[in-house]
mmCIF file of C-alpha atoms in Angstrom:
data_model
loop_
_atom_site.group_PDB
_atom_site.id
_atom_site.type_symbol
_atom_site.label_atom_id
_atom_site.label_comp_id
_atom_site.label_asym_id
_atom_site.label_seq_id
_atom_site.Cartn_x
_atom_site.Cartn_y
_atom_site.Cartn_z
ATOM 1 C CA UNK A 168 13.036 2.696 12.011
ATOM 2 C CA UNK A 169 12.947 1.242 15.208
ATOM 3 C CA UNK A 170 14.655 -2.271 16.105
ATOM 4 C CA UNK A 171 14.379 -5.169 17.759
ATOM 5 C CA UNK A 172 17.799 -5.696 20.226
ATOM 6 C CA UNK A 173 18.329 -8.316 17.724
ATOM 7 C CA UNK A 174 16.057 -7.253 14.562
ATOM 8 C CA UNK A 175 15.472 -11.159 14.868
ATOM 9 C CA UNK A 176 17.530 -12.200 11.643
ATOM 10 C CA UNK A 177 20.105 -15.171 11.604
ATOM 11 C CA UNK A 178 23.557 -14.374 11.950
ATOM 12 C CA UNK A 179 22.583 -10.650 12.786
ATOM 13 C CA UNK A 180 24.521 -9.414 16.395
ATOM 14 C CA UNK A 181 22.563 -7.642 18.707
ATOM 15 C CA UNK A 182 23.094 -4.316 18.932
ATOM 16 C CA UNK A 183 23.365 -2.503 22.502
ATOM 17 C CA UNK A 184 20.237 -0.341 23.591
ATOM 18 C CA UNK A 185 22.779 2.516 23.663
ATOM 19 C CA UNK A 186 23.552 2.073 20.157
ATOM 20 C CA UNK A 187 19.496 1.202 18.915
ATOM 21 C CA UNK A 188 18.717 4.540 20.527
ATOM 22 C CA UNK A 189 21.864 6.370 18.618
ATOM 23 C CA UNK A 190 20.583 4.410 15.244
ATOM 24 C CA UNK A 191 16.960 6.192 16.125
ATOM 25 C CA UNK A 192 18.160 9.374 16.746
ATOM 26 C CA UNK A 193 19.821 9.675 12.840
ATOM 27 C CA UNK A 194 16.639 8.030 11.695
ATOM 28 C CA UNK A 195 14.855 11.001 13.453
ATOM 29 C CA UNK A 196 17.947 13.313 11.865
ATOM 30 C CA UNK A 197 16.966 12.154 8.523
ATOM 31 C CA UNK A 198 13.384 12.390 8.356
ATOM 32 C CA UNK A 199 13.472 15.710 9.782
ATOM 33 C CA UNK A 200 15.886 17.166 6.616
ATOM 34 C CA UNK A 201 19.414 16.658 8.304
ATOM 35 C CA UNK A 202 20.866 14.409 6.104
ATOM 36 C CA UNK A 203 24.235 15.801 6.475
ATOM 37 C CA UNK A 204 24.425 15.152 10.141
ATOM 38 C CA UNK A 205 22.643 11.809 10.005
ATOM 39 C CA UNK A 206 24.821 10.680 7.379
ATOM 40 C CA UNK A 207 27.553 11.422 9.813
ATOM 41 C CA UNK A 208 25.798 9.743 12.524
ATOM 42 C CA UNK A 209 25.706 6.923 9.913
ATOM 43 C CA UNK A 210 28.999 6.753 9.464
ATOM 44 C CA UNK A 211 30.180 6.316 12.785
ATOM 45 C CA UNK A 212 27.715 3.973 13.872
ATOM 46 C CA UNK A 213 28.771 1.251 11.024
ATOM 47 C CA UNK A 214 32.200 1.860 12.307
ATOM 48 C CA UNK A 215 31.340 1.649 15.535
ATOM 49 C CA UNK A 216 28.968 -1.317 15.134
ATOM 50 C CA UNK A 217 31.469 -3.019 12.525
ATOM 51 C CA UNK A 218 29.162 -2.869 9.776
ATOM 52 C CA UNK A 219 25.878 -3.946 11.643
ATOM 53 C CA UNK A 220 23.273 -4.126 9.089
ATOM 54 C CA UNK A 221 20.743 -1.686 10.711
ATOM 55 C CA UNK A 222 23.671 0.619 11.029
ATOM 56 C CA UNK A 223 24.339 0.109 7.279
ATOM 57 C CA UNK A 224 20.714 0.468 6.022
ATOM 58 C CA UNK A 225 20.434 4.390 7.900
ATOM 59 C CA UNK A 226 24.138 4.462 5.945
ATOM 60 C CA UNK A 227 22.123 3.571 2.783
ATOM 61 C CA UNK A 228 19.225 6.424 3.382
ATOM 62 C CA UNK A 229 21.695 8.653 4.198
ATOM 63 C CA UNK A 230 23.570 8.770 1.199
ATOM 64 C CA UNK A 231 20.316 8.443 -0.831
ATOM 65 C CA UNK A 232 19.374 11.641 0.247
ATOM 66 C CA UNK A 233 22.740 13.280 0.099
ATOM 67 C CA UNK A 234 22.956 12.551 -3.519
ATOM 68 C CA UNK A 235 24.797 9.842 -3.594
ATOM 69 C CA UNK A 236 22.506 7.061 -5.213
ATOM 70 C CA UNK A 237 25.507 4.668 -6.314
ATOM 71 C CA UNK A 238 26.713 4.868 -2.669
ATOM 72 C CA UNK A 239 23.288 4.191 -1.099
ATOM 73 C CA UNK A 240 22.651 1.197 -3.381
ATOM 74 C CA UNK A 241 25.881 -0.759 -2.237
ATOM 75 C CA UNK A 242 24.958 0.059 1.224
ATOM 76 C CA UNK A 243 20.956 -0.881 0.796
ATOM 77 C CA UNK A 244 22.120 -4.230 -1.276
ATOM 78 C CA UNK A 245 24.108 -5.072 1.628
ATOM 79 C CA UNK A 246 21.837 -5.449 4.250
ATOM 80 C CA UNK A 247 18.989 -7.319 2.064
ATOM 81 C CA UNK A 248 17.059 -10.193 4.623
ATOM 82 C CA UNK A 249 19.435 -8.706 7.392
ATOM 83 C CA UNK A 250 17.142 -5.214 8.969
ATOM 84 C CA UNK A 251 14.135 -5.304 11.195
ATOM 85 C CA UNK A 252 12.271 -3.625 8.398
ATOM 86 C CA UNK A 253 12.414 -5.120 5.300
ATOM 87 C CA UNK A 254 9.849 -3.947 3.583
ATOM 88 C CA UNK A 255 11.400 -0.370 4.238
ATOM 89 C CA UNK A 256 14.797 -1.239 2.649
ATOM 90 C CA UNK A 257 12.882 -2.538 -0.223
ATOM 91 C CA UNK A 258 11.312 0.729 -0.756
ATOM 92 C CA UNK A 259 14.908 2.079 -0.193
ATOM 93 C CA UNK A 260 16.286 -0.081 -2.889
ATOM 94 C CA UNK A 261 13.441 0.844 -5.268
ATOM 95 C CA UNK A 262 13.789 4.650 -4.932
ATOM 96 C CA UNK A 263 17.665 4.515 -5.659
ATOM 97 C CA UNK A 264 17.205 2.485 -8.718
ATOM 98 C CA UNK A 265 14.555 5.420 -9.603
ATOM 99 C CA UNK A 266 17.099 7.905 -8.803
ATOM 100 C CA UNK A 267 19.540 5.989 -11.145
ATOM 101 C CA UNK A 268 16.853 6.199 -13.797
ATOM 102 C CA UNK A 269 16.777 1.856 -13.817
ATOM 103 C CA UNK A 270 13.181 2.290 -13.695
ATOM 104 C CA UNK A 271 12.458 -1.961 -15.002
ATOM 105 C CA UNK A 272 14.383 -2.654 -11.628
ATOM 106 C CA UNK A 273 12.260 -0.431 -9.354
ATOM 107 C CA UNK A 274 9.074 -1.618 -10.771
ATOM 108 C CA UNK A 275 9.990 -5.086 -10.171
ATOM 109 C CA UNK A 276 10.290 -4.304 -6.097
ATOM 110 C CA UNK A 277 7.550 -1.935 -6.476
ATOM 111 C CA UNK A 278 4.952 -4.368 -7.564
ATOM 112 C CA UNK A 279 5.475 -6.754 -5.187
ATOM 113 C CA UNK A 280 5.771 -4.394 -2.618
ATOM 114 C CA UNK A 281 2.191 -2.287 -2.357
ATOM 115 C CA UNK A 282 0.957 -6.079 -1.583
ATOM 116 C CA UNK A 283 2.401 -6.207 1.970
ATOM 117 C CA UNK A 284 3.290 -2.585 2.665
ATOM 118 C CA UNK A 285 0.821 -0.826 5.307
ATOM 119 C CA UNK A 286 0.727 2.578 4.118
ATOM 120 C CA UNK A 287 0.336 2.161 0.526
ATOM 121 C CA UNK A 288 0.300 5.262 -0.692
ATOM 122 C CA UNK A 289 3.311 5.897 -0.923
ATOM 123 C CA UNK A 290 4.121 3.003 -2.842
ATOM 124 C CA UNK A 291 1.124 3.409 -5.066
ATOM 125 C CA UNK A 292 2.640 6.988 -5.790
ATOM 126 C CA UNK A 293 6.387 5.562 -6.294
ATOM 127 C CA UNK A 294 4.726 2.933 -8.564
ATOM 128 C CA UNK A 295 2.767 5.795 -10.313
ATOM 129 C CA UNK A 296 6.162 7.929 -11.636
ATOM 130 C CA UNK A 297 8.234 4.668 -12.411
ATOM 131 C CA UNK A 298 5.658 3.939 -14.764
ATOM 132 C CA UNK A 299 5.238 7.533 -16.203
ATOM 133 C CA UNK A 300 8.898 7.739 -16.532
ATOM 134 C CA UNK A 301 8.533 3.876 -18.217
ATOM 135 C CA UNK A 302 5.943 5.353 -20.798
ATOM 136 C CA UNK A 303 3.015 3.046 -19.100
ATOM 137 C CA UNK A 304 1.246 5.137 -16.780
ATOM 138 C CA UNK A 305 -1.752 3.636 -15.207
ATOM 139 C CA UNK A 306 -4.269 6.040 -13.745
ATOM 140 C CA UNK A 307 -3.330 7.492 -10.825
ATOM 141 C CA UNK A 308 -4.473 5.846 -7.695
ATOM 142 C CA UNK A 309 -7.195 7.352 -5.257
ATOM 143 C CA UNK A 310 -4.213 6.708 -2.228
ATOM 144 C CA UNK A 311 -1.759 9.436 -3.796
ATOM 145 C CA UNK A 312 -1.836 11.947 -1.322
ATOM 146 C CA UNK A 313 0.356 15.126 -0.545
ATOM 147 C CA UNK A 314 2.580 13.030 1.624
ATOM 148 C CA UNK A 315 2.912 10.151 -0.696
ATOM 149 C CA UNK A 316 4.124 12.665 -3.535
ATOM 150 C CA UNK A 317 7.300 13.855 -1.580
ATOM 151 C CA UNK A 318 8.201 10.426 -1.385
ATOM 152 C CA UNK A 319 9.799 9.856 -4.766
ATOM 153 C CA UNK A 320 11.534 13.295 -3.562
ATOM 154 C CA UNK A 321 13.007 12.522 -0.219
ATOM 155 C CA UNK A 322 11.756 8.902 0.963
ATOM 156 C CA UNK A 323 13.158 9.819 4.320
ATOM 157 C CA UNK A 324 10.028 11.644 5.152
ATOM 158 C CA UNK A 325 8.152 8.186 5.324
ATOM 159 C CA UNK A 326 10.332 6.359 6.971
ATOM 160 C CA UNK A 327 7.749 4.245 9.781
ATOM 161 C CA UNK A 328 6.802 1.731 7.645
ATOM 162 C CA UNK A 329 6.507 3.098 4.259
#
């Protein structure tokens, strides 16, 4: 996701326009299926950046999508209040714990979620298989389209506000 110079959170350093752009560029790596490189990209640039949080959160998504859900919910836990998108990391946090098969803990960022989220969709669709998978499925909503099913998949490919 894009970011502020500062992402305009307490206590969060600014982060150079040289490294923003770097941050972008694995963000762009990632939604376009190269999680290997972007997770590599991720790596260095919380090195680099000495942990920044936005750094941390493309860490997170990273190793989400490389398999690694334990890995990616240290990393998304850590940087909770501190990214320019919040909303987003939510939605991060939510599809790991679906990953992990803690389904109670996605819904309860889920539900919350589809309330301030612009593209709702996708969270309508996320909310839609933690329920299934919960034995409570609701009918489906009218929002699920093809897009918003790949997100349970690979949230990556939404990553622009969910």
């Amino acid at each position: 996701p894009s970011m502020a110079r500062g992402n305009g959170k307490p206590d969060v350093p600014e982060l150079s326009d040289t490294m923003l752009e770097l941050i972008d560029r694995a963000w762009e790596a990632l939604e376009h299926g190269d999680a290997d490189d972007a997770g590599v990209e991720a790596e260095e640039l919380t090195r680099e950046t000495q942990g920044h949080p936005e750094a941390r959160f493309l860490l997170g998504a990273a190793l989400l999508d490389l398999g690694d859900p334990e890995g990616a919910l240290k990393e998304l836990h850590t940087v909770e209040g501190k990214v320019s998108d919040p909303e987003l990391q939510r939605y991060y946090v939510a599809s790991t714990l679906f990953e992990l098969a803690r389904f109670e803990e996605a819904e309860a960022i889920l539900r919350p979620l589809r309330e301030v989220e612009e593209d709702r969709a996708a969270v309508e669709f996320a909310l839609a298989e933690v329920l299934e998978h919960l034995g409570r499925a609701e009918a489906p909503p009218r929002l699920a389209t093809a897009e918003a099913r790949t997100v349970m998949r690979s949230p990556t490919t939404v990553r622009r506000p969910i």
